[in-house]
GROMACS .gro file of C-alpha atoms in nm:
model
  352
    1UNK     CA    1  -0.003   0.005  -0.005
    2UNK     CA    2   0.137   0.340  -0.095
    3UNK     CA    3   0.199   0.583   0.204
    4UNK     CA    4   0.200   0.953   0.217
    5UNK     CA    5   0.467   1.163   0.379
    6UNK     CA    6   0.534   1.538   0.457
    7UNK     CA    7   0.904   1.625   0.471
    8UNK     CA    8   0.853   1.926   0.702
    9UNK     CA    9   0.568   2.161   0.810
   10UNK     CA   10   0.566   2.539   0.815
   11UNK     CA   11   0.647   2.661   1.161
   12UNK     CA   12   0.555   3.011   1.155
   13UNK     CA   13   0.180   2.945   1.241
   14UNK     CA   14  -0.137   3.017   1.060
   15UNK     CA   15  -0.135   3.374   1.195
   16UNK     CA   16   0.237   3.435   1.232
   17UNK     CA   17   0.224   3.325   1.581
   18UNK     CA   18   0.596   3.236   1.588
   19UNK     CA   19   0.707   3.564   1.441
   20UNK     CA   20   0.513   3.762   1.684
   21UNK     CA   21   0.643   3.549   1.984
   22UNK     CA   22   1.011   3.571   1.891
   23UNK     CA   23   0.975   3.945   1.829
   24UNK     CA   24   0.807   3.985   2.170
   25UNK     CA   25   1.081   3.798   2.334
   26UNK     CA   26   1.352   4.006   2.178
   27UNK     CA   27   1.183   4.315   2.299
   28UNK     CA   28   1.127   4.183   2.643
   29UNK     CA   29   0.753   4.183   2.605
   30UNK     CA   30   0.715   3.817   2.681
   31UNK     CA   31   0.910   3.560   2.899
   32UNK     CA   32   1.106   3.268   2.772
   33UNK     CA   33   0.845   3.043   2.908
   34UNK     CA   34   0.590   3.211   2.718
   35UNK     CA   35   0.792   3.172   2.403
   36UNK     CA   36   0.851   2.814   2.465
   37UNK     CA   37   0.466   2.765   2.512
   38UNK     CA   38   0.401   2.931   2.172
   39UNK     CA   39   0.665   2.674   2.020
   40UNK     CA   40   0.498   2.376   2.191
   41UNK     CA   41   0.144   2.494   2.082
   42UNK     CA   42   0.248   2.518   1.724
   43UNK     CA   43   0.410   2.190   1.710
   44UNK     CA   44   0.104   2.025   1.877
   45UNK     CA   45  -0.124   2.204   1.622
   46UNK     CA   46   0.094   2.112   1.327
   47UNK     CA   47   0.114   1.725   1.420
   48UNK     CA   48  -0.272   1.714   1.495
   49UNK     CA   49  -0.336   1.889   1.167
   50UNK     CA   50  -0.128   1.630   0.969
   51UNK     CA   51  -0.275   1.349   1.154
   52UNK     CA   52  -0.627   1.459   1.111
   53UNK     CA   53  -0.553   1.498   0.741
   54UNK     CA   54  -0.448   1.136   0.715
   55UNK     CA   55  -0.083   1.189   0.638
   56UNK     CA   56   0.102   0.836   0.711
   57UNK     CA   57   0.458   0.984   0.789
   58UNK     CA   58   0.450   1.293   0.984
   59UNK     CA   59   0.781   1.479   1.054
   60UNK     CA   60   0.912   1.606   1.402
   61UNK     CA   61   1.225   1.818   1.472
   62UNK     CA   62   1.111   2.017   1.177
   63UNK     CA   63   1.040   2.304   1.418
   64UNK     CA   64   1.290   2.586   1.502
   65UNK     CA   65   1.280   2.925   1.679
   66UNK     CA   66   1.525   3.040   1.414
   67UNK     CA   67   1.650   2.791   1.147
   68UNK     CA   68   1.719   2.418   1.130
   69UNK     CA   69   2.090   2.455   1.049
   70UNK     CA   70   2.158   2.696   1.353
   71UNK     CA   71   1.977   2.429   1.565
   72UNK     CA   72   2.223   2.169   1.467
   73UNK     CA   73   2.522   2.410   1.539
   74UNK     CA   74   2.371   2.444   1.892
   75UNK     CA   75   2.301   2.071   1.915
   76UNK     CA   76   2.663   1.987   1.812
   77UNK     CA   77   2.828   2.256   2.004
   78UNK     CA   78   2.960   2.451   1.700
   79UNK     CA   79   2.952   2.764   1.881
   80UNK     CA   80   3.227   3.020   1.828
   81UNK     CA   81   3.433   3.131   2.133
   82UNK     CA   82   3.265   3.505   2.121
   83UNK     CA   83   2.935   3.357   2.212
   84UNK     CA   84   3.046   3.114   2.506
   85UNK     CA   85   3.218   3.388   2.707
   86UNK     CA   86   2.893   3.539   2.808
   87UNK     CA   87   2.732   3.233   2.965
   88UNK     CA   88   2.400   3.271   2.790
   89UNK     CA   89   2.110   3.035   2.793
   90UNK     CA   90   2.071   2.783   2.511
   91UNK     CA   91   1.801   2.995   2.339
   92UNK     CA   92   1.964   3.317   2.382
   93UNK     CA   93   2.298   3.162   2.243
   94UNK     CA   94   2.086   3.048   1.951
   95UNK     CA   95   1.935   3.393   1.901
   96UNK     CA   96   2.283   3.563   1.939
   97UNK     CA   97   2.433   3.352   1.680
   98UNK     CA   98   2.147   3.419   1.444
   99UNK     CA   99   2.083   3.789   1.494
  100UNK     CA  100   2.345   3.923   1.745
  101UNK     CA  101   2.289   4.038   2.095
  102UNK     CA  102   2.347   4.372   2.253
  103UNK     CA  103   2.235   4.404   2.614
  104UNK     CA  104   2.334   4.665   2.872
  105UNK     CA  105   2.471   4.540   3.212
  106UNK     CA  106   2.233   4.488   3.505
  107UNK     CA  107   2.283   4.420   3.870
  108UNK     CA  108   2.274   4.045   3.796
  109UNK     CA  109   2.411   4.023   3.439
  110UNK     CA  110   2.706   4.164   3.260
  111UNK     CA  111   2.669   4.358   2.925
  112UNK     CA  112   2.653   4.155   2.605
  113UNK     CA  113   2.775   4.291   2.270
  114UNK     CA  114   2.826   4.032   1.996
  115UNK     CA  115   2.738   4.012   1.626
  116UNK     CA  116   2.551   3.746   1.436
  117UNK     CA  117   2.718   3.476   1.217
  118UNK     CA  118   2.700   3.497   0.836
  119UNK     CA  119   2.341   3.446   0.692
  120UNK     CA  120   2.333   3.306   0.329
  121UNK     CA  121   2.061   3.182   0.094
  122UNK     CA  122   1.918   2.842   0.144
  123UNK     CA  123   1.972   2.703  -0.217
  124UNK     CA  124   1.759   2.902  -0.457
  125UNK     CA  125   1.477   2.950  -0.211
  126UNK     CA  126   1.371   3.280  -0.031
  127UNK     CA  127   1.474   3.134   0.296
  128UNK     CA  128   1.819   3.188   0.462
  129UNK     CA  129   2.015   3.000   0.723
  130UNK     CA  130   2.292   3.083   0.969
  131UNK     CA  131   2.601   2.949   0.834
  132UNK     CA  132   2.796   2.703   1.061
  133UNK     CA  133   3.157   2.832   1.142
  134UNK     CA  134   3.419   2.582   1.207
  135UNK     CA  135   3.772   2.623   1.355
  136UNK     CA  136   4.065   2.400   1.449
  137UNK     CA  137   3.927   2.416   1.811
  138UNK     CA  138   3.585   2.303   1.743
  139UNK     CA  139   3.488   2.032   1.982
  140UNK     CA  140   3.184   1.859   1.892
  141UNK     CA  141   2.949   1.742   2.178
  142UNK     CA  142   2.588   1.725   2.224
  143UNK     CA  143   2.416   2.028   2.402
  144UNK     CA  144   2.079   1.881   2.492
  145UNK     CA  145   1.860   1.639   2.269
  146UNK     CA  146   1.608   1.860   2.074
  147UNK     CA  147   1.532   1.586   1.806
  148UNK     CA  148   1.460   1.323   2.096
  149UNK     CA  149   1.251   1.581   2.295
  150UNK     CA  150   1.028   1.680   2.018
  151UNK     CA  151   0.967   1.304   1.904
  152UNK     CA  152   0.862   1.234   2.266
  153UNK     CA  153   0.643   1.546   2.264
  154UNK     CA  154   0.459   1.393   1.962
  155UNK     CA  155   0.456   1.050   2.118
  156UNK     CA  156   0.287   1.181   2.412
  157UNK     CA  157   0.000   1.302   2.197
  158UNK     CA  158  -0.024   0.957   2.035
  159UNK     CA  159   0.137   1.064   1.717
  160UNK     CA  160   0.434   0.853   1.585
  161UNK     CA  161   0.659   1.071   1.395
  162UNK     CA  162   0.964   1.043   1.163
  163UNK     CA  163   1.234   1.277   1.313
  164UNK     CA  164   1.425   1.510   1.061
  165UNK     CA  165   1.789   1.596   1.080
  166UNK     CA  166   2.016   1.778   0.833
  167UNK     CA  167   2.274   1.531   0.722
  168UNK     CA  168   2.647   1.549   0.825
  169UNK     CA  169   2.771   1.609   0.466
  170UNK     CA  170   2.531   1.898   0.391
  171UNK     CA  171   2.585   2.052   0.738
  172UNK     CA  172   2.963   2.060   0.689
  173UNK     CA  173   2.973   2.136   0.324
  174UNK     CA  174   2.740   2.444   0.374
  175UNK     CA  175   2.957   2.576   0.657
  176UNK     CA  176   3.278   2.754   0.636
  177UNK     CA  177   3.615   2.779   0.826
  178UNK     CA  178   3.658   3.067   1.084
  179UNK     CA  179   3.893   3.360   1.006
  180UNK     CA  180   4.142   3.209   1.239
  181UNK     CA  181   4.145   2.871   1.064
  182UNK     CA  182   4.114   2.951   0.696
  183UNK     CA  183   4.308   2.639   0.587
  184UNK     CA  184   4.054   2.402   0.740
  185UNK     CA  185   3.839   2.214   0.511
  186UNK     CA  186   3.498   2.161   0.692
  187UNK     CA  187   3.462   1.808   0.550
  188UNK     CA  188   3.774   1.694   0.717
  189UNK     CA  189   3.576   1.705   1.033
  190UNK     CA  190   3.330   1.447   0.923
  191UNK     CA  191   3.487   1.155   1.124
  192UNK     CA  192   3.465   1.353   1.444
  193UNK     CA  193   3.089   1.445   1.379
  194UNK     CA  194   2.955   1.101   1.291
  195UNK     CA  195   2.957   0.954   1.636
  196UNK     CA  196   2.743   1.247   1.754
  197UNK     CA  197   2.481   1.173   1.481
  198UNK     CA  198   2.502   0.809   1.584
  199UNK     CA  199   2.446   0.917   1.965
  200UNK     CA  200   2.140   1.099   1.855
  201UNK     CA  201   1.999   0.831   1.633
  202UNK     CA  202   2.052   0.582   1.901
  203UNK     CA  203   1.873   0.817   2.148
  204UNK     CA  204   1.573   0.830   1.908
  205UNK     CA  205   1.571   0.457   1.850
  206UNK     CA  206   1.556   0.401   2.237
  207UNK     CA  207   1.273   0.656   2.245
  208UNK     CA  208   1.075   0.450   1.983
  209UNK     CA  209   1.179   0.614   1.656
  210UNK     CA  210   1.159   0.337   1.378
  211UNK     CA  211   1.256   0.573   1.091
  212UNK     CA  212   1.445   0.907   1.045
  213UNK     CA  213   1.458   1.149   0.763
  214UNK     CA  214   1.802   1.266   0.695
  215UNK     CA  215   1.843   1.556   0.452
  216UNK     CA  216   2.134   1.566   0.208
  217UNK     CA  217   2.023   1.864  -0.023
  218UNK     CA  218   2.378   1.918  -0.131
  219UNK     CA  219   2.321   1.605  -0.341
  220UNK     CA  220   2.154   1.818  -0.598
  221UNK     CA  221   2.468   2.031  -0.643
  222UNK     CA  222   2.768   1.964  -0.866
  223UNK     CA  223   2.966   1.817  -0.588
  224UNK     CA  224   3.340   1.777  -0.582
  225UNK     CA  225   3.483   1.418  -0.548
  226UNK     CA  226   3.574   1.480  -0.174
  227UNK     CA  227   3.210   1.553  -0.098
  228UNK     CA  228   3.077   1.254  -0.302
  229UNK     CA  229   3.309   1.037  -0.102
  230UNK     CA  230   3.192   1.191   0.219
  231UNK     CA  231   2.847   1.067   0.128
  232UNK     CA  232   2.960   0.737   0.082
  233UNK     CA  233   3.159   0.724   0.400
  234UNK     CA  234   2.890   0.876   0.614
  235UNK     CA  235   2.614   0.647   0.530
  236UNK     CA  236   2.825   0.331   0.508
  237UNK     CA  237   2.934   0.425   0.871
  238UNK     CA  238   2.561   0.443   0.971
  239UNK     CA  239   2.499   0.119   0.797
  240UNK     CA  240   2.764  -0.047   1.012
  241UNK     CA  241   2.615   0.081   1.341
  242UNK     CA  242   2.346  -0.150   1.518
  243UNK     CA  243   2.006  -0.062   1.650
  244UNK     CA  244   1.956   0.264   1.454
  245UNK     CA  245   1.628   0.368   1.302
  246UNK     CA  246   1.575   0.312   0.943
  247UNK     CA  247   1.714   0.607   0.725
  248UNK     CA  248   1.524   0.785   0.455
  249UNK     CA  249   1.794   0.984   0.267
  250UNK     CA  250   1.626   1.291   0.144
  251UNK     CA  251   1.705   1.525  -0.133
  252UNK     CA  252   1.531   1.824  -0.295
  253UNK     CA  253   1.547   2.137  -0.506
  254UNK     CA  254   1.702   1.961  -0.807
  255UNK     CA  255   1.834   1.650  -0.971
  256UNK     CA  256   2.056   1.396  -0.794
  257UNK     CA  257   2.167   1.244  -1.139
  258UNK     CA  258   2.522   1.393  -1.122
  259UNK     CA  259   2.577   1.234  -0.776
  260UNK     CA  260   2.401   0.900  -0.831
  261UNK     CA  261   2.743   0.710  -0.820
  262UNK     CA  262   2.767   0.847  -0.458
  263UNK     CA  263   2.402   0.741  -0.363
  264UNK     CA  264   2.392   0.387  -0.530
  265UNK     CA  265   2.447   0.106  -0.299
  266UNK     CA  266   2.411   0.312   0.028
  267UNK     CA  267   2.255   0.117   0.325
  268UNK     CA  268   1.955   0.325   0.366
  269UNK     CA  269   1.601   0.216   0.365
  270UNK     CA  270   1.461   0.470   0.132
  271UNK     CA  271   1.552   0.756  -0.113
  272UNK     CA  272   1.367   1.068  -0.136
  273UNK     CA  273   1.380   1.265  -0.475
  274UNK     CA  274   1.218   1.592  -0.602
  275UNK     CA  275   1.026   1.511  -0.908
  276UNK     CA  276   0.861   1.852  -0.908
  277UNK     CA  277   1.187   2.047  -0.989
  278UNK     CA  278   1.355   1.765  -1.174
  279UNK     CA  279   1.090   1.514  -1.329
  280UNK     CA  280   1.352   1.418  -1.597
  281UNK     CA  281   1.554   1.212  -1.346
  282UNK     CA  282   1.295   0.960  -1.301
  283UNK     CA  283   1.439   0.677  -1.502
  284UNK     CA  284   1.790   0.713  -1.377
  285UNK     CA  285   1.679   0.721  -1.022
  286UNK     CA  286   1.466   0.420  -1.037
  287UNK     CA  287   1.746   0.224  -1.208
  288UNK     CA  288   1.980   0.333  -0.917
  289UNK     CA  289   1.726   0.210  -0.636
  290UNK     CA  290   1.835  -0.105  -0.456
  291UNK     CA  291   1.604  -0.417  -0.478
  292UNK     CA  292   1.490  -0.349  -0.102
  293UNK     CA  293   1.490   0.018  -0.098
  294UNK     CA  294   1.179   0.238  -0.102
  295UNK     CA  295   1.138   0.542  -0.327
  296UNK     CA  296   0.993   0.855  -0.178
  297UNK     CA  297   0.833   1.034  -0.474
  298UNK     CA  298   0.831   1.411  -0.424
  299UNK     CA  299   0.535   1.525  -0.625
  300UNK     CA  300   0.356   1.756  -0.404
  301UNK     CA  301   0.532   2.088  -0.458
  302UNK     CA  302   0.671   2.215  -0.130
  303UNK     CA  303   0.741   2.555  -0.256
  304UNK     CA  304   0.414   2.637  -0.433
  305UNK     CA  305   0.086   2.769  -0.280
  306UNK     CA  306  -0.130   2.629  -0.572
  307UNK     CA  307  -0.308   2.295  -0.599
  308UNK     CA  308  -0.113   2.014  -0.729
  309UNK     CA  309  -0.151   1.892  -1.085
  310UNK     CA  310  -0.315   1.568  -0.999
  311UNK     CA  311  -0.299   1.419  -1.350
  312UNK     CA  312   0.076   1.497  -1.392
  313UNK     CA  313   0.146   1.398  -1.030
  314UNK     CA  314  -0.049   1.061  -1.055
  315UNK     CA  315   0.127   0.967  -1.374
  316UNK     CA  316   0.459   0.979  -1.196
  317UNK     CA  317   0.337   0.794  -0.896
  318UNK     CA  318   0.177   0.530  -1.112
  319UNK     CA  319   0.497   0.487  -1.311
  320UNK     CA  320   0.697   0.423  -0.988
  321UNK     CA  321   0.439   0.182  -0.885
  322UNK     CA  322   0.464  -0.008  -1.194
  323UNK     CA  323   0.845  -0.024  -1.168
  324UNK     CA  324   0.880  -0.097  -0.796
  325UNK     CA  325   0.543  -0.208  -0.652
  326UNK     CA  326   0.316  -0.010  -0.421
  327UNK     CA  327   0.489  -0.133  -0.115
  328UNK     CA  328   0.794   0.043  -0.225
  329UNK     CA  329   0.653   0.394  -0.307
  330UNK     CA  330   0.581   0.677  -0.074
  331UNK     CA  331   0.390   0.999  -0.211
  332UNK     CA  332   0.553   1.290  -0.052
  333UNK     CA  333   0.607   1.652  -0.058
  334UNK     CA  334   0.894   1.757  -0.295
  335UNK     CA  335   1.053   1.924   0.006
  336UNK     CA  336   0.956   2.062   0.328
  337UNK     CA  337   0.639   2.286   0.326
  338UNK     CA  338   0.849   2.542   0.528
  339UNK     CA  339   0.834   2.774   0.239
  340UNK     CA  340   0.471   2.787   0.211
  341UNK     CA  341   0.197   2.978   0.427
  342UNK     CA  342  -0.007   2.740   0.643
  343UNK     CA  343  -0.359   2.887   0.537
  344UNK     CA  344  -0.425   3.066   0.221
  345UNK     CA  345  -0.736   3.215   0.389
  346UNK     CA  346  -0.512   3.426   0.599
  347UNK     CA  347  -0.293   3.540   0.289
  348UNK     CA  348  -0.485   3.852   0.157
  349UNK     CA  349  -0.191   4.012  -0.030
  350UNK     CA  350  -0.098   3.722  -0.274
  351UNK     CA  351  -0.093   3.796  -0.639
  352UNK     CA  352  -0.412   3.671  -0.831
   0.00000   0.00000   0.00000
């Protein structure tokens, strides 16, 4: 039976609740507990909405107070020294890295004056992310367990989710070396980072997660040989570990054909491909799928507010079923729905 999946859900809220709450916190109008409550309420609302809509595979850890790449930097302790010297709370560290922080001294707190990390465009979308900055003194360690906490949060609601993580190769490749370590190649840190991913994946498995979605969007880029080799190395490493959740390797925003050699034979349960942006890759992708692997067919546009072309989409899905069988096909959004509004009824200024 064909299942349905959503790769990620808009976190802003139907009435921009997240934007209002974060700005309220930055301006001192609401407390951190009030901010966290808005986040929890939005996550609950999003999970329930998808459950009620009949979505089979619902994402978790797709929520962020800033952006999902910055969340990983905080999770893995990729925090430049200029932020750690202020002894900020995790959420204030996140915001300081994302937007800078200037705060006058009080009787209980010293003054803070720190600029933000670099913000760059998220592929060809209108979204931006805070670029990870690595140095020779970077020491990976886990700061909390956000992916696990949010999986358990959904589990308490009776909703079994598929946690989402940006993959290790994309995380490193999209980062940069700090100015004091300009000769550092971020991908050279892969061996140090992989055990941290394994630790989080193991914690997710212990919490009851049976499957995780690991996003490697760099697989649609013209990757150099060392990045392709890093993909092989990372997922071979995961395949050698025991008791981890099944992995769906997710790509989006383009064709993976130039990097198929790096993808072929990886020990992952499923491959997600964006057939909205690159339908022409279908035959080559299907030919590369392993005999026991599932193909997640990205045919619901994650970046378009308009209704899907059902005839066009169903033709691709039916072709996949014909080639692989219904039990090895998942119908999915092409990418996360992050780039779209939650409810068109609240969007009154869209072009006709």
